[in-house]
């Protein structure tokens, strides 16, 4: 349909379709195995499905409370207390959101005013920058190579100015699979206290962590928790990315401001699913078994591609394995990801799409949250590639 006016001015002039949508569409068009967009190929637990059914039939089908179903907030408070010894009050410090995406967007909107700077570590998940820019803020990048081996805290310190308002962290990290150490969290704590900054901590992969490493939540350090919006998601934890149920934990003064925005963005989140998750959370095995489940998948995929000539980067957590192809090809990572989708039948995500400035580290991200057969088939196809 022809538009009648072009009088609007784009709020996000640099933004197009996300790389996840682009690569998933290409995978579909070419019938390739989709190891690009990060989502599980397998279904969630039948027990969890039965719980949703139960609550729908019980008539839990009208608006949930704006802050979320209390039973779910209580279950989260209990779970976080057991893991970190930090108490979040279910009534005024926990809000159920439409996925972590909404939690992140609202947390960023709550703290960022026009002209404020927000420090981000890149490669970075794609939703942070648009959320900052929509609020008139300016992202300030600490650029790490995709190996993301260690964080140079002197560099981070050097990025702080009078305008710095907040810092966004993500552990376990998408796209690299890096897990922050206790030292990183300690350094962060010192920095944010010194400069009086807010922290937005994206912990959606908290239960997907390998090789005996431990997730260290921002909630586990009381001084850090006191200035943090902690964003989480049940999408990753229960194989339910399509349900879009997440949460934000923060001190009560922060939560009060957060809810002013949340209530006009979505008001509240899908009711019967919240009841179902609250009940399912009572059995910790449902999420404590996740690390070994995904570690096996990581190992199956890595073993399947070990003879391809691709170099494996460390994957300490998350859904993702990054590989370097610099020994095999000179192609730009986007061009190679597209060619592998079309010609080899395996889709991945080019790491350059997680950077602000044009870059090419010759690294691709593969998602191993797939059935073992799929991972083995993808390995066979990648072994046949003529680079
Ligand atoms: N943060 C990171 C690092 C993610 O990978 C994702 C989802 N893939 C999200 C946030 C968004 O989570 P949700 O799907 O619950 O909105
Ligand atoms: N977080 C998912 C990923 O990293 C994608 C989510 C999305 O498509 N927005 O692949």
mmCIF file of C-alpha atoms and ligand atoms in Angstrom:
data_model
loop_
_atom_site.group_PDB
_atom_site.id
_atom_site.type_symbol
_atom_site.label_atom_id
_atom_site.label_comp_id
_atom_site.label_asym_id
_atom_site.label_seq_id
_atom_site.Cartn_x
_atom_site.Cartn_y
_atom_site.Cartn_z
ATOM 1 C CA UNK A 1 0.000 0.000 0.000
ATOM 2 C CA UNK A 2 1.446 3.440 -0.840
ATOM 3 C CA UNK A 3 1.976 5.521 2.300
ATOM 4 C CA UNK A 4 0.091 8.800 2.539
ATOM 5 C CA UNK A 5 2.869 10.597 4.394
ATOM 6 C CA UNK A 6 6.572 10.288 5.055
ATOM 7 C CA UNK A 7 6.510 12.837 7.845
ATOM 8 C CA UNK A 8 8.051 10.599 10.470
ATOM 9 C CA UNK A 9 11.703 10.662 11.430
ATOM 10 C CA UNK A 10 13.154 7.266 12.254
ATOM 11 C CA UNK A 11 14.138 6.876 15.898
ATOM 12 C CA UNK A 12 16.511 4.063 14.918
ATOM 13 C CA UNK A 13 17.900 5.085 11.519
ATOM 14 C CA UNK A 14 20.794 2.593 11.653
ATOM 15 C CA UNK A 15 18.637 -0.388 12.544
ATOM 16 C CA UNK A 16 17.328 -2.911 10.038
ATOM 17 C CA UNK A 17 16.099 -6.473 10.455
ATOM 18 C CA UNK A 18 18.105 -8.349 13.091
ATOM 19 C CA UNK A 19 20.780 -10.793 12.001
ATOM 20 C CA UNK A 20 18.789 -13.554 13.758
ATOM 21 C CA UNK A 21 15.751 -12.953 11.558
ATOM 22 C CA UNK A 22 17.937 -12.641 8.456
ATOM 23 C CA UNK A 23 19.836 -15.897 9.016
ATOM 24 C CA UNK A 24 16.757 -17.849 10.143
ATOM 25 C CA UNK A 25 14.940 -16.759 6.967
ATOM 26 C CA UNK A 26 17.918 -17.748 4.825
ATOM 27 C CA UNK A 27 18.074 -21.129 6.587
ATOM 28 C CA UNK A 28 14.396 -21.639 5.859
ATOM 29 C CA UNK A 29 14.682 -20.549 2.222
ATOM 30 C CA UNK A 30 17.616 -22.906 1.601
ATOM 31 C CA UNK A 31 16.367 -25.702 3.884
ATOM 32 C CA UNK A 32 19.592 -25.454 5.854
ATOM 33 C CA UNK A 33 20.116 -26.677 9.413
ATOM 34 C CA UNK A 34 19.528 -23.607 11.537
ATOM 35 C CA UNK A 35 22.381 -23.284 14.025
ATOM 36 C CA UNK A 36 22.027 -19.510 13.712
ATOM 37 C CA UNK A 37 19.255 -18.057 15.892
ATOM 38 C CA UNK A 38 19.582 -19.213 19.484
ATOM 39 C CA UNK A 39 16.572 -21.329 20.394
ATOM 40 C CA UNK A 40 16.141 -24.985 21.403
ATOM 41 C CA UNK A 41 15.035 -27.437 18.743
ATOM 42 C CA UNK A 42 13.391 -29.684 21.324
ATOM 43 C CA UNK A 43 10.195 -29.195 23.254
ATOM 44 C CA UNK A 44 9.728 -28.169 26.858
ATOM 45 C CA UNK A 45 8.804 -30.714 29.518
ATOM 46 C CA UNK A 46 5.377 -32.392 29.102
ATOM 47 C CA UNK A 47 4.867 -31.795 32.835
ATOM 48 C CA UNK A 48 5.240 -28.077 32.298
ATOM 49 C CA UNK A 49 2.788 -28.226 29.378
ATOM 50 C CA UNK A 50 0.303 -30.052 31.603
ATOM 51 C CA UNK A 51 0.620 -27.325 34.205
ATOM 52 C CA UNK A 52 -0.204 -24.649 31.617
ATOM 53 C CA UNK A 53 -3.199 -26.698 30.563
ATOM 54 C CA UNK A 54 -4.270 -27.083 34.191
ATOM 55 C CA UNK A 55 -4.155 -23.352 34.859
ATOM 56 C CA UNK A 56 -5.943 -22.475 31.621
ATOM 57 C CA UNK A 57 -8.717 -24.919 32.585
ATOM 58 C CA UNK A 58 -8.801 -23.453 36.097
ATOM 59 C CA UNK A 59 -9.694 -20.147 34.463
ATOM 60 C CA UNK A 60 -6.447 -18.291 35.088
ATOM 61 C CA UNK A 61 -7.002 -16.472 31.838
ATOM 62 C CA UNK A 62 -7.479 -12.815 32.725
ATOM 63 C CA UNK A 63 -4.890 -10.124 33.403
ATOM 64 C CA UNK A 64 -2.195 -11.062 35.855
ATOM 65 C CA UNK A 65 -1.247 -8.448 38.455
ATOM 66 C CA UNK A 66 0.885 -5.724 36.869
ATOM 67 C CA UNK A 67 3.997 -6.894 38.750
ATOM 68 C CA UNK A 68 3.358 -10.561 37.962
ATOM 69 C CA UNK A 69 1.621 -13.536 39.579
ATOM 70 C CA UNK A 70 2.655 -13.457 43.249
ATOM 71 C CA UNK A 71 3.296 -17.214 43.392
ATOM 72 C CA UNK A 72 5.888 -16.818 40.642
ATOM 73 C CA UNK A 73 7.538 -13.845 42.312
ATOM 74 C CA UNK A 74 7.717 -15.836 45.548
ATOM 75 C CA UNK A 75 9.215 -18.839 43.768
ATOM 76 C CA UNK A 76 11.869 -16.624 42.154
ATOM 77 C CA UNK A 77 12.674 -14.964 45.493
ATOM 78 C CA UNK A 78 13.157 -18.393 47.073
ATOM 79 C CA UNK A 79 15.335 -19.676 44.223
ATOM 80 C CA UNK A 80 17.538 -16.560 44.169
ATOM 81 C CA UNK A 81 17.887 -16.625 47.957
ATOM 82 C CA UNK A 82 19.028 -20.249 47.878
ATOM 83 C CA UNK A 83 21.603 -19.472 45.193
ATOM 84 C CA UNK A 84 22.931 -16.123 46.439
ATOM 85 C CA UNK A 85 21.726 -15.563 50.039
ATOM 86 C CA UNK A 86 20.278 -12.259 48.831
ATOM 87 C CA UNK A 87 16.669 -11.489 49.636
ATOM 88 C CA UNK A 88 14.458 -9.852 47.028
ATOM 89 C CA UNK A 89 11.041 -9.030 48.361
ATOM 90 C CA UNK A 90 8.414 -10.619 46.081
ATOM 91 C CA UNK A 91 6.034 -7.713 46.585
ATOM 92 C CA UNK A 92 8.221 -4.788 45.669
ATOM 93 C CA UNK A 93 11.536 -6.027 44.282
ATOM 94 C CA UNK A 94 10.551 -8.577 41.620
ATOM 95 C CA UNK A 95 8.667 -7.855 38.395
ATOM 96 C CA UNK A 96 7.623 -10.436 35.798
ATOM 97 C CA UNK A 97 8.303 -9.204 32.273
ATOM 98 C CA UNK A 98 7.656 -10.217 28.706
ATOM 99 C CA UNK A 99 10.972 -12.027 28.359
ATOM 100 C CA UNK A 100 14.358 -10.648 29.303
ATOM 101 C CA UNK A 101 14.060 -8.370 26.268
ATOM 102 C CA UNK A 102 11.367 -6.330 27.983
ATOM 103 C CA UNK A 103 13.211 -6.440 31.322
ATOM 104 C CA UNK A 104 16.344 -5.058 29.646
ATOM 105 C CA UNK A 105 14.436 -2.423 27.677
ATOM 106 C CA UNK A 106 12.543 -1.193 30.722
ATOM 107 C CA UNK A 107 15.634 -1.248 32.976
ATOM 108 C CA UNK A 108 17.562 0.780 30.397
ATOM 109 C CA UNK A 109 14.629 3.189 29.992
ATOM 110 C CA UNK A 110 14.392 3.550 33.775
ATOM 111 C CA UNK A 111 17.969 4.780 34.184
ATOM 112 C CA UNK A 112 18.946 6.413 30.898
ATOM 113 C CA UNK A 113 18.103 10.046 30.226
ATOM 114 C CA UNK A 114 19.050 12.149 27.195
ATOM 115 C CA UNK A 115 22.832 12.493 26.916
ATOM 116 C CA UNK A 116 23.674 9.746 29.414
ATOM 117 C CA UNK A 117 26.429 7.323 28.506
ATOM 118 C CA UNK A 118 26.133 3.578 29.049
ATOM 119 C CA UNK A 119 29.155 1.278 28.969
ATOM 120 C CA UNK A 120 28.728 -1.943 26.994
ATOM 121 C CA UNK A 121 31.167 -4.769 26.392
ATOM 122 C CA UNK A 122 31.195 -5.828 22.773
ATOM 123 C CA UNK A 123 30.612 -8.241 21.136
ATOM 124 C CA UNK A 124 27.217 -7.456 22.653
ATOM 125 C CA UNK A 125 23.708 -8.860 22.419
ATOM 126 C CA UNK A 126 21.788 -6.855 19.867
ATOM 127 C CA UNK A 127 19.000 -5.325 21.967
ATOM 128 C CA UNK A 128 21.123 -3.140 24.279
ATOM 129 C CA UNK A 129 22.156 -0.387 21.864
ATOM 130 C CA UNK A 130 18.709 0.354 20.360
ATOM 131 C CA UNK A 131 17.227 0.507 23.872
ATOM 132 C CA UNK A 132 19.873 3.038 24.933
ATOM 133 C CA UNK A 133 19.411 5.099 21.781
ATOM 134 C CA UNK A 134 15.605 5.118 22.048
ATOM 135 C CA UNK A 135 16.116 6.876 25.393
ATOM 136 C CA UNK A 136 18.507 9.476 23.981
ATOM 137 C CA UNK A 137 21.525 7.794 25.568
ATOM 138 C CA UNK A 138 24.909 7.046 24.058
ATOM 139 C CA UNK A 139 26.476 3.594 24.097
ATOM 140 C CA UNK A 140 30.189 3.594 24.958
ATOM 141 C CA UNK A 141 31.935 0.428 23.878
ATOM 142 C CA UNK A 142 34.623 -1.602 25.572
ATOM 143 C CA UNK A 143 35.685 -3.658 22.594
ATOM 144 C CA UNK A 144 36.939 -7.157 23.252
ATOM 145 C CA UNK A 145 38.067 -9.621 20.650
ATOM 146 C CA UNK A 146 35.701 -12.557 20.191
ATOM 147 C CA UNK A 147 37.972 -14.702 22.327
ATOM 148 C CA UNK A 148 36.892 -12.454 25.219
ATOM 149 C CA UNK A 149 39.650 -13.994 27.306
ATOM 150 C CA UNK A 150 39.869 -11.400 29.990
ATOM 151 C CA UNK A 151 38.547 -7.945 30.743
ATOM 152 C CA UNK A 152 41.068 -5.156 31.115
ATOM 153 C CA UNK A 153 39.539 -3.141 33.939
ATOM 154 C CA UNK A 154 41.889 -0.221 33.341
ATOM 155 C CA UNK A 155 40.327 0.165 29.913
ATOM 156 C CA UNK A 156 36.847 -0.070 31.409
ATOM 157 C CA UNK A 157 37.795 2.608 33.967
ATOM 158 C CA UNK A 158 39.136 4.847 31.222
ATOM 159 C CA UNK A 159 35.708 4.834 29.514
ATOM 160 C CA UNK A 160 33.933 6.365 32.503
ATOM 161 C CA UNK A 161 33.118 10.075 32.133
ATOM 162 C CA UNK A 162 30.917 12.514 34.032
ATOM 163 C CA UNK A 163 28.066 11.423 31.789
ATOM 164 C CA UNK A 164 28.348 7.698 32.488
ATOM 165 C CA UNK A 165 25.137 6.457 34.037
ATOM 166 C CA UNK A 166 25.208 2.685 33.793
ATOM 167 C CA UNK A 167 27.084 -0.387 32.688
ATOM 168 C CA UNK A 168 25.542 -3.469 31.074
ATOM 169 C CA UNK A 169 27.015 -6.894 31.731
ATOM 170 C CA UNK A 170 26.093 -10.346 30.451
ATOM 171 C CA UNK A 171 27.306 -13.619 31.948
ATOM 172 C CA UNK A 172 27.299 -16.356 30.647
ATOM 173 C CA UNK A 173 27.814 -14.314 27.532
ATOM 174 C CA UNK A 174 26.069 -14.287 24.191
ATOM 175 C CA UNK A 175 27.756 -14.630 21.684
ATOM 176 C CA UNK A 176 31.122 -15.821 23.095
ATOM 177 C CA UNK A 177 30.096 -18.216 25.853
ATOM 178 C CA UNK A 178 32.443 -16.390 28.251
ATOM 179 C CA UNK A 179 31.647 -16.675 31.959
ATOM 180 C CA UNK A 180 32.657 -13.808 34.212
ATOM 181 C CA UNK A 181 35.003 -14.687 37.074
ATOM 182 C CA UNK A 182 34.714 -13.677 40.724
ATOM 183 C CA UNK A 183 37.534 -11.187 40.030
ATOM 184 C CA UNK A 184 35.548 -9.581 37.196
ATOM 185 C CA UNK A 185 32.534 -9.133 39.454
ATOM 186 C CA UNK A 186 34.736 -7.712 42.208
ATOM 187 C CA UNK A 187 36.327 -5.228 39.788
ATOM 188 C CA UNK A 188 32.894 -4.257 38.538
ATOM 189 C CA UNK A 189 31.707 -3.714 42.082
ATOM 190 C CA UNK A 190 34.656 -1.410 42.830
ATOM 191 C CA UNK A 191 34.158 0.547 39.610
ATOM 192 C CA UNK A 192 30.424 1.123 39.957
ATOM 193 C CA UNK A 193 30.788 2.110 43.579
ATOM 194 C CA UNK A 194 33.588 4.563 42.808
ATOM 195 C CA UNK A 195 31.587 6.252 40.031
ATOM 196 C CA UNK A 196 28.117 5.682 41.458
ATOM 197 C CA UNK A 197 26.751 3.818 38.423
ATOM 198 C CA UNK A 198 23.741 1.627 37.823
ATOM 199 C CA UNK A 199 24.311 -1.947 36.624
ATOM 200 C CA UNK A 200 22.084 -3.876 34.257
ATOM 201 C CA UNK A 201 22.997 -7.545 34.505
ATOM 202 C CA UNK A 202 21.760 -9.885 31.784
ATOM 203 C CA UNK A 203 21.845 -13.384 33.285
ATOM 204 C CA UNK A 204 19.537 -15.281 30.937
ATOM 205 C CA UNK A 205 22.009 -18.191 30.598
ATOM 206 C CA UNK A 206 22.559 -18.499 34.381
ATOM 207 C CA UNK A 207 21.845 -22.258 34.356
ATOM 208 C CA UNK A 208 23.841 -23.120 31.233
ATOM 209 C CA UNK A 209 27.437 -23.247 32.382
ATOM 210 C CA UNK A 210 30.122 -25.852 31.707
ATOM 211 C CA UNK A 211 33.242 -27.637 32.915
ATOM 212 C CA UNK A 212 32.415 -27.181 36.594
ATOM 213 C CA UNK A 213 32.390 -23.369 36.399
ATOM 214 C CA UNK A 214 29.951 -21.496 38.628
ATOM 215 C CA UNK A 215 27.636 -18.682 37.628
ATOM 216 C CA UNK A 216 28.348 -15.661 39.808
ATOM 217 C CA UNK A 217 25.254 -13.533 39.856
ATOM 218 C CA UNK A 218 25.343 -9.788 40.455
ATOM 219 C CA UNK A 219 22.822 -10.662 43.168
ATOM 220 C CA UNK A 220 25.468 -12.585 45.104
ATOM 221 C CA UNK A 221 27.460 -9.442 45.995
ATOM 222 C CA UNK A 222 25.260 -7.278 48.234
ATOM 223 C CA UNK A 223 26.901 -3.944 47.350
ATOM 224 C CA UNK A 224 26.509 -4.747 43.642
ATOM 225 C CA UNK A 225 22.959 -6.031 44.007
ATOM 226 C CA UNK A 226 22.085 -2.700 45.622
ATOM 227 C CA UNK A 227 22.696 -0.899 42.309
ATOM 228 C CA UNK A 228 21.656 -3.633 39.857
ATOM 229 C CA UNK A 229 18.677 -4.442 37.674
ATOM 230 C CA UNK A 230 19.068 -8.197 37.240
ATOM 231 C CA UNK A 231 17.331 -9.479 34.100
ATOM 232 C CA UNK A 232 16.486 -13.160 33.640
ATOM 233 C CA UNK A 233 14.360 -15.374 31.407
ATOM 234 C CA UNK A 234 12.581 -18.711 31.623
ATOM 235 C CA UNK A 235 12.925 -19.040 27.846
ATOM 236 C CA UNK A 236 16.424 -20.492 28.139
ATOM 237 C CA UNK A 237 15.910 -22.361 31.388
ATOM 238 C CA UNK A 238 12.780 -24.313 30.427
ATOM 239 C CA UNK A 239 13.149 -24.507 26.593
ATOM 240 C CA UNK A 240 10.289 -22.031 26.203
ATOM 241 C CA UNK A 241 11.715 -19.092 24.250
ATOM 242 C CA UNK A 242 8.316 -18.608 22.598
ATOM 243 C CA UNK A 243 6.555 -17.968 25.901
ATOM 244 C CA UNK A 244 8.475 -14.745 26.546
ATOM 245 C CA UNK A 245 8.324 -14.908 30.334
ATOM 246 C CA UNK A 246 11.214 -13.182 32.089
ATOM 247 C CA UNK A 247 11.805 -11.045 35.157
ATOM 248 C CA UNK A 248 13.694 -8.157 36.671
ATOM 249 C CA UNK A 249 15.029 -8.096 40.219
ATOM 250 C CA UNK A 250 16.088 -4.783 41.756
ATOM 251 C CA UNK A 251 16.010 -2.806 45.015
ATOM 252 C CA UNK A 252 12.546 -1.495 45.796
ATOM 253 C CA UNK A 253 13.236 2.142 44.838
ATOM 254 C CA UNK A 254 14.483 0.941 41.442
ATOM 255 C CA UNK A 255 11.537 -1.416 41.060
ATOM 256 C CA UNK A 256 9.035 1.368 41.717
ATOM 257 C CA UNK A 257 10.445 3.387 38.788
ATOM 258 C CA UNK A 258 10.818 0.264 36.644
ATOM 259 C CA UNK A 259 7.148 -0.587 37.083
ATOM 260 C CA UNK A 260 6.043 2.896 36.012
ATOM 261 C CA UNK A 261 7.368 2.041 32.546
ATOM 262 C CA UNK A 262 6.520 -1.680 32.564
ATOM 263 C CA UNK A 263 2.863 -0.937 33.335
ATOM 264 C CA UNK A 264 2.491 1.182 30.202
ATOM 265 C CA UNK A 265 4.539 -1.061 28.010
ATOM 266 C CA UNK A 266 2.798 -4.399 28.507
ATOM 267 C CA UNK A 267 0.927 -3.860 31.798
ATOM 268 C CA UNK A 268 1.206 -7.560 32.665
ATOM 269 C CA UNK A 269 2.422 -10.877 31.310
ATOM 270 C CA UNK A 270 0.578 -14.031 30.182
ATOM 271 C CA UNK A 271 -1.225 -15.404 33.255
ATOM 272 C CA UNK A 272 -1.543 -19.232 33.095
ATOM 273 C CA UNK A 273 2.104 -19.597 32.061
ATOM 274 C CA UNK A 274 3.214 -17.686 35.142
ATOM 275 C CA UNK A 275 1.245 -20.024 37.415
ATOM 276 C CA UNK A 276 2.677 -23.030 35.593
ATOM 277 C CA UNK A 277 6.283 -21.825 35.867
ATOM 278 C CA UNK A 278 5.782 -21.009 39.559
ATOM 279 C CA UNK A 279 4.765 -24.606 40.234
ATOM 280 C CA UNK A 280 7.461 -26.103 38.011
ATOM 281 C CA UNK A 281 10.153 -24.059 39.786
ATOM 282 C CA UNK A 282 9.465 -25.911 43.024
ATOM 283 C CA UNK A 283 11.581 -28.800 41.694
ATOM 284 C CA UNK A 284 15.175 -27.466 41.368
ATOM 285 C CA UNK A 285 16.266 -30.490 39.317
ATOM 286 C CA UNK A 286 14.356 -28.940 36.408
ATOM 287 C CA UNK A 287 16.995 -26.249 36.062
ATOM 288 C CA UNK A 288 19.980 -27.757 37.858
ATOM 289 C CA UNK A 289 20.270 -30.510 35.223
ATOM 290 C CA UNK A 290 20.561 -28.007 32.390
ATOM 291 C CA UNK A 291 24.329 -27.485 32.444
ATOM 292 C CA UNK A 292 25.186 -31.141 31.942
ATOM 293 C CA UNK A 293 22.448 -31.443 29.288
ATOM 294 C CA UNK A 294 23.965 -28.616 27.235
ATOM 295 C CA UNK A 295 27.582 -29.531 27.989
ATOM 296 C CA UNK A 296 26.925 -32.888 26.295
ATOM 297 C CA UNK A 297 25.517 -31.079 23.262
ATOM 298 C CA UNK A 298 28.486 -28.713 23.092
ATOM 299 C CA UNK A 299 30.818 -31.719 23.170
ATOM 300 C CA UNK A 300 28.872 -33.612 20.491
ATOM 301 C CA UNK A 301 28.986 -30.618 18.159
ATOM 302 C CA UNK A 302 32.653 -29.887 18.841
ATOM 303 C CA UNK A 303 33.589 -33.498 18.263
ATOM 304 C CA UNK A 304 31.603 -33.533 15.022
ATOM 305 C CA UNK A 305 33.544 -30.562 13.624
ATOM 306 C CA UNK A 306 36.994 -31.369 15.026
ATOM 307 C CA UNK A 307 38.400 -32.412 11.631
ATOM 308 C CA UNK A 308 37.032 -29.466 9.642
ATOM 309 C CA UNK A 309 40.054 -27.212 10.260
ATOM 310 C CA UNK A 310 37.851 -24.751 12.154
ATOM 311 C CA UNK A 311 39.395 -23.570 15.438
ATOM 312 C CA UNK A 312 37.150 -23.870 18.467
ATOM 313 C CA UNK A 313 36.976 -20.904 20.826
ATOM 314 C CA UNK A 314 36.329 -21.653 24.493
ATOM 315 C CA UNK A 315 32.607 -22.003 25.236
ATOM 316 C CA UNK A 316 32.151 -21.858 29.005
ATOM 317 C CA UNK A 317 28.385 -21.404 28.987
ATOM 318 C CA UNK A 318 25.296 -20.337 26.947
ATOM 319 C CA UNK A 319 23.918 -22.024 23.793
ATOM 320 C CA UNK A 320 26.867 -21.052 21.651
ATOM 321 C CA UNK A 321 30.112 -22.365 20.196
ATOM 322 C CA UNK A 322 32.263 -19.885 18.297
ATOM 323 C CA UNK A 323 34.715 -21.055 15.662
ATOM 324 C CA UNK A 324 37.511 -19.225 13.908
ATOM 325 C CA UNK A 325 38.010 -19.919 10.190
ATOM 326 C CA UNK A 326 41.012 -17.690 9.483
ATOM 327 C CA UNK A 327 43.115 -20.699 8.403
ATOM 328 C CA UNK A 328 40.494 -21.723 5.874
ATOM 329 C CA UNK A 329 39.009 -18.665 4.214
ATOM 330 C CA UNK A 330 39.476 -14.925 3.655
ATOM 331 C CA UNK A 331 35.784 -14.245 3.287
ATOM 332 C CA UNK A 332 34.018 -11.698 5.463
ATOM 333 C CA UNK A 333 32.065 -13.479 8.188
ATOM 334 C CA UNK A 334 28.639 -12.383 6.925
ATOM 335 C CA UNK A 335 29.457 -13.510 3.387
ATOM 336 C CA UNK A 336 30.752 -16.835 4.679
ATOM 337 C CA UNK A 337 27.749 -17.410 6.974
ATOM 338 C CA UNK A 338 25.444 -16.775 4.008
ATOM 339 C CA UNK A 339 27.451 -19.010 1.674
ATOM 340 C CA UNK A 340 27.585 -21.863 4.210
ATOM 341 C CA UNK A 341 23.820 -21.621 4.603
ATOM 342 C CA UNK A 342 23.196 -21.754 0.873
ATOM 343 C CA UNK A 343 25.925 -24.183 -0.212
ATOM 344 C CA UNK A 344 26.716 -26.349 2.813
ATOM 345 C CA UNK A 345 23.241 -26.305 4.351
ATOM 346 C CA UNK A 346 24.284 -25.057 7.808
ATOM 347 C CA UNK A 347 23.338 -21.608 9.085
ATOM 348 C CA UNK A 348 25.370 -19.684 11.682
ATOM 349 C CA UNK A 349 25.673 -16.096 12.895
ATOM 350 C CA UNK A 350 28.613 -13.875 11.878
ATOM 351 C CA UNK A 351 30.259 -12.394 14.963
ATOM 352 C CA UNK A 352 30.706 -8.994 13.292
ATOM 353 C CA UNK A 353 26.985 -8.394 13.816
ATOM 354 C CA UNK A 354 27.620 -8.110 17.567
ATOM 355 C CA UNK A 355 29.991 -5.149 17.030
ATOM 356 C CA UNK A 356 29.134 -1.488 16.526
ATOM 357 C CA UNK A 357 31.872 -0.733 14.016
ATOM 358 C CA UNK A 358 32.577 -2.837 10.920
ATOM 359 C CA UNK A 359 34.832 -5.687 11.978
ATOM 360 C CA UNK A 360 35.915 -9.077 10.775
ATOM 361 C CA UNK A 361 37.502 -11.436 13.250
ATOM 362 C CA UNK A 362 36.752 -14.420 10.994
ATOM 363 C CA UNK A 363 34.534 -15.990 13.638
ATOM 364 C CA UNK A 364 31.116 -17.633 13.322
ATOM 365 C CA UNK A 365 28.682 -18.489 16.130
ATOM 366 C CA UNK A 366 26.918 -21.857 16.070
ATOM 367 C CA UNK A 367 23.990 -22.659 18.382
ATOM 368 C CA UNK A 368 24.139 -26.196 19.784
ATOM 369 C CA UNK A 369 20.714 -26.118 21.493
ATOM 370 C CA UNK A 370 19.605 -28.748 18.971
ATOM 371 C CA UNK A 371 18.872 -32.471 18.872
ATOM 372 C CA UNK A 372 22.002 -34.617 18.838
ATOM 373 C CA UNK A 373 21.141 -35.941 15.355
ATOM 374 C CA UNK A 374 20.926 -32.405 14.045
ATOM 375 C CA UNK A 375 24.326 -31.562 15.512
ATOM 376 C CA UNK A 376 25.871 -34.693 13.975
ATOM 377 C CA UNK A 377 24.318 -33.939 10.578
ATOM 378 C CA UNK A 378 25.561 -30.343 10.730
ATOM 379 C CA UNK A 379 29.031 -31.731 11.527
ATOM 380 C CA UNK A 380 28.921 -34.034 8.488
ATOM 381 C CA UNK A 381 27.918 -31.141 6.231
ATOM 382 C CA UNK A 382 30.630 -28.866 7.603
ATOM 383 C CA UNK A 383 33.216 -31.600 7.029
ATOM 384 C CA UNK A 384 32.359 -31.557 3.315
ATOM 385 C CA UNK A 385 32.783 -27.808 2.819
ATOM 386 C CA UNK A 386 35.208 -26.660 0.172
ATOM 387 C CA UNK A 387 36.529 -23.499 1.826
HETATM 388 N N1 LIG B 1 19.815 -11.495 26.527
HETATM 389 C C1 LIG B 1 20.542 -12.409 25.856
HETATM 390 C C2 LIG B 1 22.011 -12.431 26.053
HETATM 391 C C3 LIG B 1 19.905 -13.311 25.015
HETATM 392 O O1 LIG B 1 20.624 -14.214 24.347
HETATM 393 C C4 LIG B 1 18.495 -13.251 24.879
HETATM 394 C C5 LIG B 1 17.707 -14.177 23.986
HETATM 395 N N2 LIG B 1 18.224 -14.871 23.099
HETATM 396 C C6 LIG B 1 17.802 -12.289 25.578
HETATM 397 C C7 LIG B 1 18.483 -11.414 26.395
HETATM 398 C C8 LIG B 1 16.315 -12.141 25.442
HETATM 399 O O2 LIG B 1 15.628 -13.066 26.202
HETATM 400 P P1 LIG B 1 14.042 -13.322 25.994
HETATM 401 O O3 LIG B 1 13.909 -14.236 24.850
HETATM 402 O O4 LIG B 1 13.598 -13.883 27.280
HETATM 403 O O5 LIG B 1 13.435 -11.989 25.710
HETATM 404 N N1 LIG B 2 18.961 -14.443 21.595
HETATM 405 C C1 LIG B 2 18.833 -15.201 20.392
HETATM 406 C C2 LIG B 2 20.204 -15.355 19.779
HETATM 407 O O1 LIG B 2 21.149 -14.814 20.250
HETATM 408 C C3 LIG B 2 17.920 -14.582 19.385
HETATM 409 C C4 LIG B 2 16.737 -13.858 19.864
HETATM 410 C C5 LIG B 2 16.121 -13.085 18.765
HETATM 411 O O2 LIG B 2 15.974 -13.591 17.655
HETATM 412 N N2 LIG B 2 15.799 -11.882 19.033
HETATM 413 O O3 LIG B 2 20.326 -16.017 18.797
#
